[in-house]
Structures are given as structure tokens and as C-alpha cells.
Amino acid sequence: MSEVRIAAEPRTEFGKGAARRTRRAGKVPAVLYGHGTDPQHISLPGHDLMRALKTPNVLLRVHGLNGGEELALPKDVQRDPIKGFLEHIDLLLVKLGEKVNVEIPVQVTGDIAPGGMLDQQVVQIAVEAEATHIPQSVEVDVEGFEVGTAVLAKDLKLPRGVALAADDELLVLHVVAEKTADQVEAEISGEAPEAAEAEPAAEASTESAE
């Protein structure tokens, strides 16, 4: 589990104008909440925060607060839909040994058997883990998987101390038969292969009737 120390500054101004001024200063408006405490409105250094968020479920050790240092997990990250810069972040307070529900990436390794095509339905899976021991991902080895092979959520090999928080029967991935060129072309044109094949036959029967 990655832990990043980051400096916070209290925020006393609110509203869109204040948020814009905070971002122009290279900082990101944030709210720190949890454990029944009053929300703390703070700002965090934008560059440091952006780097930290590259790690899924990064644990932030926030210092510079009135009550000293706190551990927190990112819960809601808002980005500009066009430029992608950070607009706002919600942070959830956590304690050592406390269990939290988070989503971790599902990483696929290996190559399936020839003639098949991998269809991954789930890229992140919900788990329950200690806040300070959240795995960065769960790995699925699909080496040699034949057509028809499926992996459900209950089949995932989670680290010790980590429990599945999703439906046991949730389909994570399966191997389907490779599509033919005709099937791909029909999907692109929005036409079923059977319909495309039936048209020439219909024309032929019309011509014979004439």
C-alpha cells in the first residue's frame, strides 16, 4: 500500500470564485471528513496531489491540519472534463486497522488459446480491506484459456485480509469465439449477417418470378 505525505492549508473562502483563485495558485480545493467529525475545508498542492493520484487508492498522510496529521483516502475526485486538471477532491479519514470498501483494478496477464477473444466485463472490483493494506490490484492469469472459459468474482485470488465486496457471481471476464470478417463488417454496418445474406436470395426469387 502506497502512502504519500502531503501538506494541507486551511480554506476560509468558499464558492466558485474562491475555488478558481485556489486553482490559479496551483492548489486544489478539498474537503476532509469522516469518523463523525466536522468536515475540514483545505487546499492541497496540485502537482503533488496529481502525482499521488496516479496510484489507485493511495493513502494520504495529510499534515498541516489543526489536529495534527491524519490518514485519508481519496473518495471523490473531480476533474475538468476537457483539460483534465483537478477541480476538487473529497478525502475520507481512516484509522490504522480500520476496514474500508474500495475498488481495485483487475489486471489480466497471459495469452488465451488461439481462436478465442477475451471479453473483460469488469476492470475494477469492489473489495473490503484494511485502509493501510489496500492491494493496488488483483491479477488474473488467462494463459491458455479456451473459448467458453469464464472467471467470476468468486474465482479471484485476493490477498490475505482482503474480502470480496461484490456479487460472487459477477462475471469478470470470459473467452468468446473470434468473430469472422463478415460478422465484424455486419456489426460496423449495423446489419445482422443473416439479413445481409438473405437479401441476394430475395432478389433472385423476385427475378425468377418475373
Short mmCIF file of C-alpha atoms in Angstrom, two decimals:
data_model
loop_
_atom_site.label_atom_id
_atom_site.label_comp_id
_atom_site.label_asym_id
_atom_site.label_seq_id
_atom_site.Cartn_x
_atom_site.Cartn_y
_atom_site.Cartn_z
CA MET A 1 0.00 0.00 0.00
CA SER A 2 1.48 3.33 -1.06
CA GLU A 3 1.47 6.20 1.41
CA VAL A 4 2.17 9.79 0.40
CA ARG A 5 2.75 12.69 2.77
CA ILE A 6 1.09 15.87 1.61
CA ALA A 7 0.75 19.37 3.08
CA ALA A 8 -2.65 20.97 3.66
CA GLU A 9 -3.66 24.57 4.18
CA PRO A 10 -6.99 25.65 5.71
CA ARG A 11 -9.56 27.24 3.40
CA THR A 12 -11.66 30.10 4.68
CA GLU A 13 -13.14 31.30 1.38
CA PHE A 14 -15.80 29.35 -0.46
CA GLY A 15 -17.72 29.50 -3.72
CA LYS A 16 -16.71 29.28 -7.38
CA GLY A 17 -14.63 32.45 -7.32
CA ALA A 18 -12.62 31.30 -4.30
CA ALA A 19 -12.12 27.85 -5.88
CA ARG A 20 -10.79 29.45 -9.08
CA ARG A 21 -8.34 31.56 -7.11
CA THR A 22 -7.14 28.46 -5.25
CA ARG A 23 -6.56 26.61 -8.51
CA ARG A 24 -4.77 29.59 -10.08
CA ALA A 25 -2.36 29.41 -7.12
CA GLY A 26 -1.55 25.83 -8.10
CA LYS A 27 -3.65 24.25 -5.35
CA VAL A 28 -6.75 22.05 -5.27
CA PRO A 29 -9.78 22.69 -3.03
CA ALA A 30 -10.52 19.67 -0.81
CA VAL A 31 -12.81 18.50 1.97
CA LEU A 32 -11.62 16.11 4.67
CA TYR A 33 -14.38 14.25 6.54
CA GLY A 34 -15.24 11.07 8.43
CA HIS A 35 -15.48 9.46 11.87
CA GLY A 36 -18.26 11.83 12.87
CA THR A 37 -16.01 14.88 12.77
CA ASP A 38 -16.89 18.23 11.23
CA PRO A 39 -15.69 18.49 7.61
CA GLN A 40 -12.40 20.33 7.22
CA HIS A 41 -12.08 22.57 4.17
CA ILE A 42 -8.49 22.59 2.98
CA SER A 43 -6.37 23.10 -0.12
CA LEU A 44 -3.64 20.74 -1.33
CA PRO A 45 -0.67 21.31 -3.66
CA GLY A 46 -1.92 20.45 -7.15
CA HIS A 47 1.28 18.93 -8.58
CA ASP A 48 1.90 16.70 -5.55
CA LEU A 49 -1.72 15.60 -5.47
CA MET A 50 -1.77 14.79 -9.19
CA ARG A 51 1.31 12.60 -8.80
CA ALA A 52 -0.14 10.85 -5.75
CA LEU A 53 -3.41 10.03 -7.51
CA LYS A 54 -1.57 8.06 -10.18
CA THR A 55 -1.55 5.24 -7.60
CA PRO A 56 -5.02 3.68 -7.16
CA ASN A 57 -6.42 4.09 -3.62
CA VAL A 58 -3.32 5.97 -2.49
CA LEU A 59 -3.18 6.58 1.25
CA LEU A 60 -2.53 10.25 2.00
CA ARG A 61 -0.88 11.34 5.23
CA VAL A 62 -2.18 14.89 5.46
CA HIS A 63 -0.22 17.29 7.67
CA GLY A 64 -0.68 20.97 8.46
CA LEU A 65 -4.13 20.38 10.00
CA ASN A 66 -5.32 21.91 13.26
CA GLY A 67 -5.45 18.49 14.90
CA GLY A 68 -2.13 17.28 13.56
CA GLU A 69 -1.60 14.62 10.89
CA GLU A 70 -4.44 12.49 9.55
CA LEU A 71 -4.64 9.50 7.21
CA ALA A 72 -7.13 9.80 4.36
CA LEU A 73 -8.28 8.04 1.20
CA PRO A 74 -9.47 9.86 -1.96
CA LYS A 75 -13.23 9.26 -2.32
CA ASP A 76 -14.44 11.66 -4.99
CA VAL A 77 -12.07 13.29 -7.48
CA GLN A 78 -13.48 15.95 -9.79
CA ARG A 79 -11.56 16.87 -12.93
CA ASP A 80 -12.15 19.38 -15.69
CA PRO A 81 -13.92 17.32 -18.41
CA ILE A 82 -11.87 18.93 -21.20
CA LYS A 83 -8.47 19.86 -19.80
CA GLY A 84 -8.34 17.14 -17.13
CA PHE A 85 -6.92 19.27 -14.32
CA LEU A 86 -8.07 18.63 -10.74
CA GLU A 87 -11.01 20.76 -9.67
CA HIS A 88 -11.89 19.32 -6.24
CA ILE A 89 -11.31 16.26 -4.10
CA ASP A 90 -13.12 14.66 -1.17
CA LEU A 91 -10.93 12.81 1.34
CA LEU A 92 -12.19 10.19 3.80
CA LEU A 93 -10.49 9.97 7.19
CA VAL A 94 -9.25 6.48 8.06
CA LYS A 95 -7.52 4.88 11.05
CA LEU A 96 -4.92 2.14 11.37
CA GLY A 97 -6.64 -1.25 11.28
CA GLU A 98 -9.92 0.20 10.01
CA LYS A 99 -11.58 -1.67 7.14
CA VAL A 100 -12.93 0.20 4.14
CA ASN A 101 -14.71 -0.69 0.91
CA VAL A 102 -12.79 0.34 -2.20
CA GLU A 103 -12.46 -0.69 -5.84
CA ILE A 104 -9.17 -2.09 -7.09
CA PRO A 105 -8.12 -2.66 -10.74
CA VAL A 106 -8.38 -6.10 -12.31
CA GLN A 107 -5.15 -6.76 -14.24
CA VAL A 108 -5.04 -9.50 -16.87
CA THR A 109 -1.84 -11.39 -17.70
CA GLY A 110 -1.06 -14.20 -20.14
CA ASP A 111 -2.35 -15.15 -23.58
CA ILE A 112 -5.55 -17.07 -24.29
CA ALA A 113 -5.64 -20.06 -26.66
CA PRO A 114 -5.85 -19.40 -30.43
CA GLY A 115 -9.34 -18.96 -31.87
CA GLY A 116 -10.68 -17.10 -28.88
CA MET A 117 -11.22 -13.47 -27.97
CA LEU A 118 -11.00 -12.12 -24.42
CA ASP A 119 -14.05 -10.18 -23.25
CA GLN A 120 -13.30 -8.38 -19.97
CA GLN A 121 -16.54 -7.21 -18.37
CA VAL A 122 -15.06 -5.73 -15.18
CA VAL A 123 -11.95 -3.54 -14.94
CA GLN A 124 -12.36 -2.76 -11.22
CA ILE A 125 -13.71 -4.94 -8.42
CA ALA A 126 -15.13 -3.90 -5.03
CA VAL A 127 -13.27 -5.32 -2.02
CA GLU A 128 -13.07 -4.79 1.73
CA ALA A 129 -9.58 -4.28 3.12
CA GLU A 130 -7.70 -2.55 5.90
CA ALA A 131 -7.24 1.09 4.99
CA THR A 132 -3.48 0.79 5.33
CA HIS A 133 -3.24 -2.52 3.43
CA ILE A 134 -5.25 -1.98 0.26
CA PRO A 135 -3.81 -4.00 -2.63
CA GLN A 136 -3.03 -1.98 -5.74
CA SER A 137 -4.70 -4.57 -7.99
CA VAL A 138 -5.82 -8.17 -8.36
CA GLU A 139 -4.23 -10.26 -11.11
CA VAL A 140 -5.96 -12.79 -13.37
CA ASP A 141 -3.76 -15.16 -15.38
CA VAL A 142 -5.61 -16.18 -18.56
CA GLU A 143 -2.76 -18.18 -20.08
CA GLY A 144 -4.19 -20.92 -22.34
CA PHE A 145 -7.85 -20.12 -21.63
CA GLU A 146 -10.10 -21.82 -24.20
CA VAL A 147 -13.35 -20.48 -25.70
CA GLY A 148 -16.09 -20.72 -23.08
CA THR A 149 -13.80 -20.24 -20.08
CA ALA A 150 -15.13 -17.68 -17.61
CA VAL A 151 -13.85 -16.04 -14.43
CA LEU A 152 -16.39 -14.91 -11.83
CA ALA A 153 -15.74 -12.55 -8.93
CA LYS A 154 -15.62 -15.51 -6.52
CA ASP A 155 -12.76 -17.00 -8.59
CA LEU A 156 -10.43 -14.06 -7.98
CA LYS A 157 -7.41 -14.77 -5.79
CA LEU A 158 -7.38 -11.91 -3.30
CA PRO A 159 -4.53 -11.29 -0.85
CA ARG A 160 -4.89 -12.39 2.75
CA GLY A 161 -7.04 -10.00 4.76
CA VAL A 162 -8.90 -8.76 1.67
CA ALA A 163 -12.54 -9.82 1.17
CA LEU A 164 -14.74 -9.59 -1.88
CA ALA A 165 -17.40 -6.86 -1.60
CA ALA A 166 -19.01 -7.54 -5.00
CA ASP A 167 -21.54 -10.19 -6.02
CA ASP A 168 -19.90 -13.64 -6.04
CA GLU A 169 -21.44 -14.44 -9.43
CA LEU A 170 -20.35 -11.21 -11.12
CA LEU A 171 -18.77 -12.03 -14.49
CA VAL A 172 -15.27 -10.57 -14.58
CA LEU A 173 -14.16 -11.92 -17.94
CA HIS A 174 -14.74 -14.77 -20.38
CA VAL A 175 -13.35 -16.07 -23.64
CA VAL A 176 -15.62 -15.97 -26.68
CA ALA A 177 -15.14 -17.27 -30.22
CA GLU A 178 -13.26 -14.97 -32.57
CA LYS A 179 -15.51 -13.07 -34.95
CA THR A 180 -15.28 -13.64 -38.67
CA ALA A 181 -14.62 -10.80 -41.10
CA ASP A 182 -18.27 -10.96 -42.23
CA GLN A 183 -19.51 -10.61 -38.64
CA VAL A 184 -17.27 -7.62 -37.98
CA GLU A 185 -18.37 -5.95 -41.23
CA ALA A 186 -22.03 -6.60 -40.40
CA GLU A 187 -21.60 -5.04 -36.93
CA ILE A 188 -19.97 -1.94 -38.41
CA SER A 189 -22.81 -1.53 -40.91
CA GLY A 190 -25.38 -2.23 -38.20
CA GLU A 191 -26.75 -5.17 -40.15
CA ALA A 192 -27.08 -8.78 -39.00
CA PRO A 193 -25.08 -11.26 -41.12
CA GLU A 194 -28.20 -13.37 -41.75
CA ALA A 195 -30.06 -10.37 -43.11
CA ALA A 196 -27.16 -9.42 -45.38
CA GLU A 197 -27.02 -12.94 -46.77
CA ALA A 198 -30.79 -13.13 -47.25
CA GLU A 199 -31.04 -10.04 -49.49
CA PRO A 200 -29.42 -11.56 -52.63
CA ALA A 201 -31.64 -14.62 -52.29
CA ALA A 202 -34.72 -12.43 -52.12
CA GLU A 203 -33.64 -10.56 -55.24
CA ALA A 204 -33.03 -13.84 -57.09
CA SER A 205 -36.52 -15.14 -56.26
CA THR A 206 -38.03 -11.85 -57.50
CA GLU A 207 -36.15 -12.10 -60.77
CA SER A 208 -37.26 -15.67 -61.31
CA ALA A 209 -40.85 -14.66 -60.67
CA GLU A 210 -40.61 -12.04 -63.40
#
